[in-house]
Amino acid sequence: MNQPRDKFNKIKVLIVGSGIIGKSNAFKLSDYGFDITIVDQNEINNSSNAALGILMGKIYQKRKGRSWILRQKSLELWPKWVNILQSYNSKLRIEKPLLQLTNDLEKFKKLTTFANNNRHDGLETIETNSYIYKSINKMFEDNKLQGIISHQDGRINPRTLLETLDIALKAKNIKTIKNQIIRIEKKNNKWNCKLKTGEIFNSEIVILCNSLDSLKLINLEINKIKLKPVLGQAVEILNKEKNKNFLSLPKLLNINGKNLITLSKEKIIIGSTDEYSFQPEEFYLNKLFEFLENKPIWLDKKNITKKWFGIRSRPEGEPSPLLKSLEKGLILCSGFYKNGILLAPACSNWVSEEIKKHI
Ligand SMILES: Cc1cc2nc3c(=O)[nH]c(=O)nc-3n(C[C@H](O)[C@H](O)[C@H](O)COP(=O)(O)OP(=O)(O)OC[C@H]3O[C@@H](n4cnc5c(N)ncnc54)[C@H](O)[C@@H]3O)c2cc1C
């Protein structure tokens, strides 16, 4: 958008939901001078706070289609965003690289071919005699793990990111309301948004960033949208074995599909599960400990020091995420299943372009 900021500063934008998607949209749109308010009744218990923050873009093997374009765009934008956000919080950073490992020989062969074909994207097969395997094999014992490195994928700590966005949004005079939107309706070219406490908030534009609950605010007879909950559990493990040190490992690992983040000498995070329900189940929690044939002693449920979960929303019958203009002045930015943190900048860019069509 090249229009001057004054053109937009009288346009009220209400963002429903203050997870990573709501906050990122507010951050991006603030560049254009909109009068922005974010409403959320409980931003602490959302899925953004439960996320691990892994940015898995280049390691993604499907290299065409919308999802690939969004991943690419986000990986290009994240370093720029972090650069700007660091002026609000110098602790924010992207940790790199990400290693993808397996003990399945067939899968390893496929990974090697994939990495060799995509070296230009910072992918590399880890040589058999690499020193990296020394520490990996010590910590994961006899599992003969092998794999690839993605130098451009990584991780942003989601908590630090959300806190930093809060500081930035405050500095940019974005207003926040701790409340719930229970109904939205169009009246005299404006959106009347009813808060749970009874007040009405009027705005020209509404952006629905409230994940699963966006369905409650949409006319589903006109917009045939379906979302289902996908719960994800994650755990923090404490290793008490003296001769083991998680810090000897690369910081970010994906082993047989499970993500691991080393936190300290003794602590590591493992996540996450995919459960089509609202309640975490023991069966799926157990699966977080079953990604290796030969389990190291420390990989045991009794070593859990923290466990948590979050509920993501997955579109049914169409790909994730849902980026749609529903009516004039009503934009949906929801249905972020696994990669909301990764995709936040690219999707906020989409909204910032789309909003022009509504003005
Ligand atoms: C265990 C786990 C690990 C994950 N790991 C990763 C990862 O490594 N990398 C990655 O990219 N993604 C990861 N994700 C996915 C990521 O967390 C989500 O895709 C992302 O957080 C979705 O963000 P969101 O803002 O759409 O939703 P949410 O964070 O759920 O936010 C929605 C907000 O809307 C608010 N809301 C709802 N209804 C209303 C209403 N009517 N009025 C006002 N407010 C409302 C809610 O209170 C909530 O705060 C993980 C998720 C989980 C659970």
Short mmCIF file of C-alpha atoms and ligand atoms in Angstrom, two decimals:
data_model
loop_
_atom_site.label_atom_id
_atom_site.label_comp_id
_atom_site.label_asym_id
_atom_site.label_seq_id
_atom_site.Cartn_x
_atom_site.Cartn_y
_atom_site.Cartn_z
CA MET A 1 0.00 0.00 0.00
CA ASN A 2 1.54 3.26 -1.07
CA GLN A 3 -1.24 5.58 0.05
CA PRO A 4 -0.34 8.15 2.70
CA ARG A 5 -1.02 7.17 6.31
CA ASP A 6 -3.63 9.98 6.68
CA LYS A 7 -5.85 8.20 4.19
CA PHE A 8 -6.34 5.36 6.65
CA ASN A 9 -6.14 6.93 10.08
CA LYS A 10 -9.89 7.48 10.33
CA ILE A 11 -10.66 3.90 9.35
CA LYS A 12 -11.44 1.76 12.36
CA VAL A 13 -10.20 -1.81 12.22
CA LEU A 14 -11.30 -4.31 14.84
CA ILE A 15 -9.17 -7.42 15.17
CA VAL A 16 -10.95 -10.28 16.97
CA GLY A 17 -8.41 -12.52 18.72
CA SER A 18 -5.03 -11.69 20.11
CA GLY A 19 -3.01 -14.79 19.34
CA ILE A 20 -0.01 -14.61 17.04
CA ILE A 21 -2.30 -14.03 14.05
CA GLY A 22 -4.25 -11.14 15.58
CA LYS A 23 -1.12 -9.48 16.92
CA SER A 24 0.80 -9.93 13.65
CA ASN A 25 -2.03 -8.41 11.66
CA ALA A 26 -2.16 -5.44 14.03
CA PHE A 27 1.61 -5.03 13.74
CA LYS A 28 1.55 -5.08 9.94
CA LEU A 29 -1.54 -2.86 9.56
CA SER A 30 -0.16 -0.29 11.99
CA ASP A 31 2.33 0.66 9.25
CA TYR A 32 -0.56 2.17 7.34
CA GLY A 33 -2.00 4.24 10.13
CA PHE A 34 -5.35 2.48 10.63
CA ASP A 35 -7.17 3.07 13.91
CA ILE A 36 -6.71 -0.47 15.27
CA THR A 37 -8.27 -2.20 18.27
CA ILE A 38 -7.73 -5.83 19.29
CA VAL A 39 -10.31 -7.66 21.38
CA ASP A 40 -9.58 -10.86 23.28
CA GLN A 41 -11.09 -12.26 26.44
CA ASN A 42 -8.28 -14.65 27.31
CA GLU A 43 -5.08 -14.39 25.33
CA ILE A 44 -3.03 -16.45 27.76
CA ASN A 45 -4.71 -19.80 27.14
CA ASN A 46 -4.58 -19.74 23.37
CA SER A 47 -2.67 -22.01 21.04
CA SER A 48 -0.04 -19.35 20.31
CA ASN A 49 1.16 -19.58 23.91
CA ALA A 50 1.36 -23.37 23.62
CA ALA A 51 3.38 -23.35 20.39
CA LEU A 52 6.98 -24.49 20.11
CA GLY A 53 7.77 -21.79 17.55
CA ILE A 54 9.56 -23.97 15.01
CA LEU A 55 9.77 -22.34 11.59
CA MET A 56 9.65 -25.27 9.20
CA GLY A 57 9.73 -23.83 5.72
CA LYS A 58 12.53 -25.07 3.53
CA ILE A 59 12.39 -28.56 5.02
CA TYR A 60 8.85 -28.84 3.63
CA GLN A 61 8.99 -31.26 0.70
CA LYS A 62 5.93 -30.13 -1.27
CA ARG A 63 7.45 -27.34 -3.31
CA LYS A 64 4.47 -25.88 -5.07
CA GLY A 65 1.03 -24.55 -4.28
CA ARG A 66 -0.24 -21.91 -1.87
CA SER A 67 1.22 -23.45 1.28
CA TRP A 68 4.72 -23.45 -0.21
CA ILE A 69 4.35 -19.84 -1.38
CA LEU A 70 3.21 -18.76 2.11
CA ARG A 71 6.08 -20.63 3.77
CA GLN A 72 8.61 -19.10 1.41
CA LYS A 73 7.23 -15.62 1.94
CA SER A 74 7.22 -15.99 5.71
CA LEU A 75 10.79 -17.26 5.84
CA GLU A 76 11.79 -14.23 3.79
CA LEU A 77 9.84 -11.87 6.07
CA TRP A 78 10.69 -13.27 9.51
CA PRO A 79 14.30 -11.96 9.60
CA LYS A 80 13.02 -8.51 8.55
CA TRP A 81 10.29 -8.56 11.19
CA VAL A 82 12.70 -9.73 13.88
CA ASN A 83 15.07 -6.96 12.90
CA ILE A 84 12.35 -4.35 13.47
CA LEU A 85 11.00 -6.03 16.60
CA GLN A 86 14.46 -6.18 18.16
CA SER A 87 14.24 -2.42 18.69
CA TYR A 88 11.43 -3.23 21.16
CA ASN A 89 13.09 -6.29 22.69
CA SER A 90 16.71 -7.19 21.99
CA LYS A 91 16.13 -10.74 23.30
CA LEU A 92 14.00 -11.69 20.30
CA ARG A 93 15.88 -13.77 17.76
CA ILE A 94 15.64 -16.63 15.31
CA GLU A 95 17.59 -19.69 16.39
CA LYS A 96 18.98 -21.75 13.52
CA PRO A 97 19.60 -24.33 12.05
CA LEU A 98 17.03 -27.14 12.21
CA LEU A 99 18.05 -30.79 11.85
CA GLN A 100 15.70 -33.43 10.51
CA LEU A 101 16.72 -36.95 11.57
CA THR A 102 15.43 -40.46 11.14
CA ASN A 103 16.50 -44.03 11.83
CA ASP A 104 14.51 -45.30 8.84
CA LEU A 105 16.97 -46.00 6.03
CA GLU A 106 14.41 -45.49 3.26
CA LYS A 107 13.32 -42.15 4.71
CA PHE A 108 16.94 -41.10 5.07
CA LYS A 109 17.60 -41.86 1.40
CA LYS A 110 14.62 -39.72 0.44
CA LEU A 111 15.80 -36.92 2.73
CA THR A 112 19.28 -37.06 1.18
CA THR A 113 17.90 -36.80 -2.36
CA PHE A 114 15.64 -33.95 -1.28
CA ALA A 115 18.52 -32.06 0.39
CA ASN A 116 20.87 -32.61 -2.55
CA ASN A 117 18.24 -31.28 -4.95
CA ASN A 118 17.63 -28.21 -2.83
CA ARG A 119 21.04 -27.05 -1.71
CA HIS A 120 20.20 -23.56 -2.99
CA ASP A 121 17.60 -23.44 -0.20
CA GLY A 122 20.19 -24.06 2.52
CA LEU A 123 19.63 -27.81 2.80
CA GLU A 124 22.53 -30.17 3.36
CA THR A 125 22.93 -33.88 4.11
CA ILE A 126 24.89 -34.49 7.32
CA GLU A 127 27.98 -36.49 6.38
CA THR A 128 28.21 -39.93 8.01
CA ASN A 129 31.44 -39.01 9.80
CA SER A 130 30.20 -35.60 10.96
CA TYR A 131 31.03 -34.62 14.55
CA ILE A 132 27.32 -33.70 14.98
CA TYR A 133 26.40 -37.39 15.11
CA LYS A 134 28.74 -37.95 18.05
CA SER A 135 26.63 -35.96 20.49
CA ILE A 136 23.37 -37.09 18.89
CA ASN A 137 24.27 -40.75 19.23
CA LYS A 138 25.43 -40.23 22.79
CA MET A 139 22.12 -38.67 23.83
CA PHE A 140 19.88 -40.91 21.72
CA GLU A 141 21.94 -44.03 22.21
CA ASP A 142 21.71 -46.86 19.69
CA ASN A 143 19.26 -45.38 17.26
CA LYS A 144 21.59 -44.76 14.33
CA LEU A 145 19.98 -41.46 13.51
CA GLN A 146 20.89 -39.80 10.22
CA GLY A 147 19.53 -36.80 8.42
CA ILE A 148 19.79 -33.35 6.97
CA ILE A 149 20.35 -29.77 8.12
CA SER A 150 18.19 -26.86 7.09
CA HIS A 151 20.19 -23.69 7.57
CA GLN A 152 17.28 -21.35 6.89
CA ASP A 153 14.67 -23.00 9.11
CA GLY A 154 14.74 -22.38 12.83
CA ARG A 155 12.75 -21.25 15.81
CA ILE A 156 11.35 -18.13 17.41
CA ASN A 157 10.46 -18.42 21.08
CA PRO A 158 6.67 -17.83 20.91
CA ARG A 159 6.39 -16.31 24.39
CA THR A 160 9.17 -13.81 23.69
CA LEU A 161 7.57 -13.06 20.33
CA LEU A 162 4.12 -12.42 21.80
CA GLU A 163 5.58 -10.24 24.56
CA THR A 164 7.61 -8.28 22.02
CA LEU A 165 4.59 -7.74 19.79
CA ASP A 166 2.71 -6.45 22.86
CA ILE A 167 5.44 -3.87 23.47
CA ALA A 168 5.48 -2.87 19.79
CA LEU A 169 1.69 -2.61 19.55
CA LYS A 170 1.56 -0.46 22.68
CA ALA A 171 4.21 1.86 21.24
CA LYS A 172 2.15 2.09 18.05
CA ASN A 173 -0.98 3.10 20.01
CA ILE A 174 -2.94 -0.03 19.14
CA LYS A 175 -5.81 -0.30 21.59
CA THR A 176 -6.67 -3.56 23.35
CA ILE A 177 -9.95 -4.59 24.96
CA LYS A 178 -10.13 -7.57 27.32
CA ASN A 179 -13.52 -8.88 26.30
CA GLN A 180 -15.27 -11.28 23.98
CA ILE A 181 -17.08 -10.45 20.76
CA ILE A 182 -20.34 -12.38 20.82
CA ARG A 183 -21.98 -11.06 17.63
CA ILE A 184 -21.15 -8.98 14.59
CA GLU A 185 -23.66 -7.43 12.21
CA LYS A 186 -23.60 -4.87 9.44
CA LYS A 187 -25.55 -1.64 10.09
CA ASN A 188 -25.26 1.55 8.01
CA ASN A 189 -22.06 0.45 6.33
CA LYS A 190 -20.36 -0.28 9.65
CA TRP A 191 -19.84 -3.43 11.62
CA ASN A 192 -21.61 -3.44 14.97
CA CYS A 193 -19.63 -5.74 17.19
CA LYS A 194 -21.33 -6.73 20.41
CA LEU A 195 -19.11 -7.34 23.42
CA LYS A 196 -20.01 -9.94 26.05
CA THR A 197 -20.51 -7.11 28.54
CA GLY A 198 -23.18 -5.57 26.29
CA GLU A 199 -21.35 -2.62 24.73
CA ILE A 200 -21.26 -2.18 20.97
CA PHE A 201 -18.01 -1.46 19.15
CA ASN A 202 -18.35 0.05 15.68
CA SER A 203 -15.76 -0.35 12.96
CA GLU A 204 -15.42 -0.17 9.19
CA ILE A 205 -13.34 -3.34 9.04
CA VAL A 206 -13.38 -6.52 11.14
CA ILE A 207 -10.62 -9.10 10.88
CA LEU A 208 -11.48 -12.44 12.42
CA CYS A 209 -8.33 -13.94 13.93
CA ASN A 210 -10.09 -15.98 16.57
CA SER A 211 -9.30 -19.45 15.31
CA LEU A 212 -12.02 -22.04 15.93
CA ASP A 213 -14.44 -19.49 17.39
CA SER A 214 -14.49 -17.45 14.20
CA LEU A 215 -17.28 -19.86 13.17
CA LYS A 216 -19.50 -18.39 15.91
CA LEU A 217 -19.31 -14.94 14.32
CA ILE A 218 -19.78 -15.93 10.68
CA ASN A 219 -23.01 -16.47 8.81
CA LEU A 220 -22.47 -20.13 8.01
CA GLU A 221 -25.42 -20.29 5.66
CA ILE A 222 -23.65 -17.90 3.30
CA ASN A 223 -20.08 -18.93 4.07
CA LYS A 224 -19.74 -22.68 4.02
CA ILE A 225 -16.77 -22.89 6.33
CA LYS A 226 -15.87 -25.81 8.55
CA LEU A 227 -13.15 -25.90 11.18
CA LYS A 228 -12.29 -28.71 13.54
CA PRO A 229 -10.19 -28.59 16.72
CA VAL A 230 -6.78 -30.23 16.66
CA LEU A 231 -5.26 -30.39 20.11
CA GLY A 232 -1.49 -30.47 20.50
CA GLN A 233 0.35 -31.54 23.64
CA ALA A 234 3.98 -30.81 24.48
CA VAL A 235 6.21 -31.72 27.43
CA GLU A 236 9.37 -30.56 29.14
CA ILE A 237 11.67 -33.34 30.35
CA LEU A 238 14.29 -33.21 33.09
CA ASN A 239 17.26 -35.51 32.60
CA LYS A 240 18.95 -36.55 35.84
CA GLU A 241 21.70 -38.70 34.34
CA LYS A 242 25.00 -37.03 35.19
CA ASN A 243 26.87 -38.01 32.02
CA LYS A 244 24.20 -36.62 29.69
CA ASN A 245 24.07 -33.01 28.59
CA PHE A 246 21.33 -31.75 26.27
CA LEU A 247 23.43 -28.72 25.46
CA SER A 248 25.80 -31.01 23.56
CA LEU A 249 22.98 -31.47 21.03
CA PRO A 250 22.04 -29.12 18.21
CA LYS A 251 19.35 -26.82 19.62
CA LEU A 252 16.52 -27.76 17.21
CA LEU A 253 15.78 -31.30 16.13
CA ASN A 254 12.99 -33.04 14.30
CA ILE A 255 13.35 -36.77 14.92
CA ASN A 256 10.95 -39.15 13.19
CA GLY A 257 8.40 -36.34 13.07
CA LYS A 258 8.72 -35.11 16.68
CA ASN A 259 10.20 -31.70 17.44
CA LEU A 260 12.79 -31.35 20.18
CA ILE A 261 14.16 -28.10 21.59
CA THR A 262 17.07 -28.18 24.00
CA LEU A 263 16.57 -25.69 26.80
CA SER A 264 19.50 -26.35 29.12
CA LYS A 265 21.97 -29.04 30.17
CA GLU A 266 19.12 -30.95 31.84
CA LYS A 267 15.97 -29.87 30.03
CA ILE A 268 14.47 -30.53 26.65
CA ILE A 269 11.02 -29.89 25.13
CA ILE A 270 9.24 -32.51 23.02
CA GLY A 271 6.15 -31.81 20.94
CA SER A 272 3.62 -32.13 19.65
CA THR A 273 0.60 -34.39 19.22
CA ASP A 274 -2.34 -34.18 16.78
CA GLU A 275 -5.59 -34.99 18.59
CA TYR A 276 -9.00 -34.30 17.10
CA SER A 277 -10.60 -33.34 20.39
CA PHE A 278 -10.79 -30.65 23.10
CA GLN A 279 -9.32 -32.78 25.90
CA PRO A 280 -5.71 -34.04 26.00
CA GLU A 281 -5.48 -37.81 26.01
CA GLU A 282 -2.87 -40.00 27.73
CA PHE A 283 -2.66 -42.21 24.64
CA TYR A 284 -1.29 -39.30 22.58
CA LEU A 285 0.95 -38.07 25.37
CA ASN A 286 2.58 -41.51 25.39
CA LYS A 287 3.29 -41.09 21.69
CA LEU A 288 5.66 -38.22 22.50
CA PHE A 289 7.91 -40.86 24.06
CA GLU A 290 7.64 -43.39 21.28
CA PHE A 291 9.51 -41.88 18.37
CA LEU A 292 12.62 -44.04 18.81
CA GLU A 293 13.03 -47.80 18.68
CA ASN A 294 15.67 -47.87 21.41
CA LYS A 295 14.50 -45.50 24.06
CA PRO A 296 17.21 -43.66 26.00
CA ILE A 297 16.66 -43.91 29.78
CA TRP A 298 15.89 -40.19 30.09
CA LEU A 299 13.06 -40.42 27.53
CA ASP A 300 10.48 -41.41 30.11
CA LYS A 301 7.17 -39.97 31.24
CA LYS A 302 8.35 -39.96 34.85
CA ASN A 303 10.82 -37.21 33.89
CA ILE A 304 8.11 -34.76 32.81
CA THR A 305 8.51 -31.45 34.61
CA LYS A 306 5.92 -29.53 32.60
CA LYS A 307 3.19 -30.45 30.18
CA TRP A 308 0.79 -28.26 28.29
CA PHE A 309 -1.51 -28.20 25.31
CA GLY A 310 -3.16 -25.84 22.87
CA ILE A 311 -6.06 -26.16 20.47
CA ARG A 312 -5.50 -25.29 16.84
CA SER A 313 -8.18 -25.06 14.16
CA ARG A 314 -8.01 -27.08 10.98
CA PRO A 315 -10.22 -26.31 7.97
CA GLU A 316 -12.28 -29.20 6.66
CA GLY A 317 -12.55 -29.61 2.91
CA GLU A 318 -10.01 -26.90 2.09
CA PRO A 319 -6.36 -26.24 2.89
CA SER A 320 -5.05 -24.40 5.94
CA PRO A 321 -5.06 -21.45 6.60
CA LEU A 322 -8.31 -19.70 5.68
CA LEU A 323 -7.59 -16.31 4.15
CA LYS A 324 -10.86 -14.94 2.84
CA SER A 325 -12.89 -11.80 2.32
CA LEU A 326 -16.34 -12.83 3.55
CA GLU A 327 -18.28 -9.61 2.99
CA LYS A 328 -17.39 -5.99 2.50
CA GLY A 329 -15.30 -5.05 5.52
CA LEU A 330 -15.10 -8.58 6.90
CA ILE A 331 -11.90 -10.57 6.52
CA LEU A 332 -11.20 -14.05 7.85
CA CYS A 333 -7.66 -15.00 8.83
CA SER A 334 -8.09 -18.28 10.64
CA GLY A 335 -7.76 -22.05 10.43
CA PHE A 336 -4.07 -22.03 11.30
CA TYR A 337 -3.36 -25.61 11.97
CA LYS A 338 0.29 -26.50 12.56
CA ASN A 339 2.21 -23.49 11.35
CA GLY A 340 0.61 -20.33 12.67
CA ILE A 341 3.89 -18.93 14.01
CA LEU A 342 5.71 -19.65 10.77
CA LEU A 343 2.97 -18.27 8.53
CA ALA A 344 2.05 -15.14 10.53
CA PRO A 345 4.06 -12.57 8.50
CA ALA A 346 3.00 -13.89 5.06
CA CYS A 347 -0.66 -14.02 6.09
CA SER A 348 -0.52 -10.52 7.62
CA ASN A 349 0.91 -9.34 4.32
CA TRP A 350 -2.03 -10.94 2.52
CA VAL A 351 -4.49 -9.14 4.83
CA SER A 352 -2.73 -5.80 4.36
CA GLU A 353 -3.19 -6.15 0.59
CA GLU A 354 -6.71 -7.54 0.79
CA ILE A 355 -7.94 -4.74 3.06
CA LYS A 356 -7.46 -2.28 0.18
CA LYS A 357 -10.37 -3.93 -1.63
CA HIS A 358 -12.63 -3.12 1.32
CA ILE A 359 -11.91 0.60 1.54
C1 LIG B 1 1.70 -27.79 21.18
C2 LIG B 1 1.71 -26.92 19.98
C3 LIG B 1 2.91 -26.73 19.29
C4 LIG B 1 2.94 -25.90 18.16
N1 LIG B 1 4.13 -25.69 17.55
C5 LIG B 1 4.20 -24.85 16.50
C6 LIG B 1 5.44 -24.58 15.89
O1 LIG B 1 6.46 -25.14 16.29
N2 LIG B 1 5.48 -23.72 14.83
C7 LIG B 1 4.34 -23.09 14.36
O2 LIG B 1 4.45 -22.31 13.41
N3 LIG B 1 3.15 -23.34 14.93
C8 LIG B 1 3.04 -24.19 15.97
N4 LIG B 1 1.84 -24.46 16.56
C9 LIG B 1 0.63 -23.92 15.92
C10 LIG B 1 0.38 -22.50 16.35
O3 LIG B 1 0.39 -22.43 17.73
C11 LIG B 1 -0.97 -22.02 15.81
O4 LIG B 1 -1.05 -22.26 14.43
C12 LIG B 1 -1.14 -20.53 16.07
O5 LIG B 1 -0.86 -20.25 17.41
C13 LIG B 1 -2.53 -20.06 15.71
O6 LIG B 1 -2.64 -18.74 16.14
P1 LIG B 1 -4.02 -17.98 16.19
O7 LIG B 1 -3.72 -16.57 16.56
O8 LIG B 1 -4.78 -18.25 14.93
O9 LIG B 1 -4.87 -18.71 17.31
P2 LIG B 1 -4.82 -18.60 18.89
O10 LIG B 1 -3.44 -18.42 19.40
O11 LIG B 1 -5.57 -19.76 19.43
O12 LIG B 1 -5.59 -17.25 19.21
C14 LIG B 1 -6.97 -17.09 19.01
C15 LIG B 1 -7.44 -16.06 20.02
O13 LIG B 1 -8.79 -15.69 19.74
C16 LIG B 1 -9.41 -15.38 20.96
N5 LIG B 1 -10.87 -15.39 20.75
C17 LIG B 1 -11.64 -16.46 20.37
N6 LIG B 1 -12.92 -16.07 20.22
C18 LIG B 1 -12.97 -14.76 20.52
C19 LIG B 1 -14.02 -13.80 20.55
N7 LIG B 1 -15.26 -14.13 20.22
N8 LIG B 1 -13.74 -12.51 20.92
C20 LIG B 1 -12.46 -12.16 21.24
N9 LIG B 1 -11.42 -13.04 21.22
C21 LIG B 1 -11.67 -14.31 20.85
C22 LIG B 1 -8.92 -16.46 21.91
O14 LIG B 1 -9.06 -16.08 23.26
C23 LIG B 1 -7.45 -16.58 21.46
O15 LIG B 1 -6.59 -15.80 22.25
C24 LIG B 1 1.75 -25.27 17.69
C25 LIG B 1 0.55 -25.46 18.40
C26 LIG B 1 0.53 -26.27 19.52
C27 LIG B 1 -0.77 -26.44 20.25
#
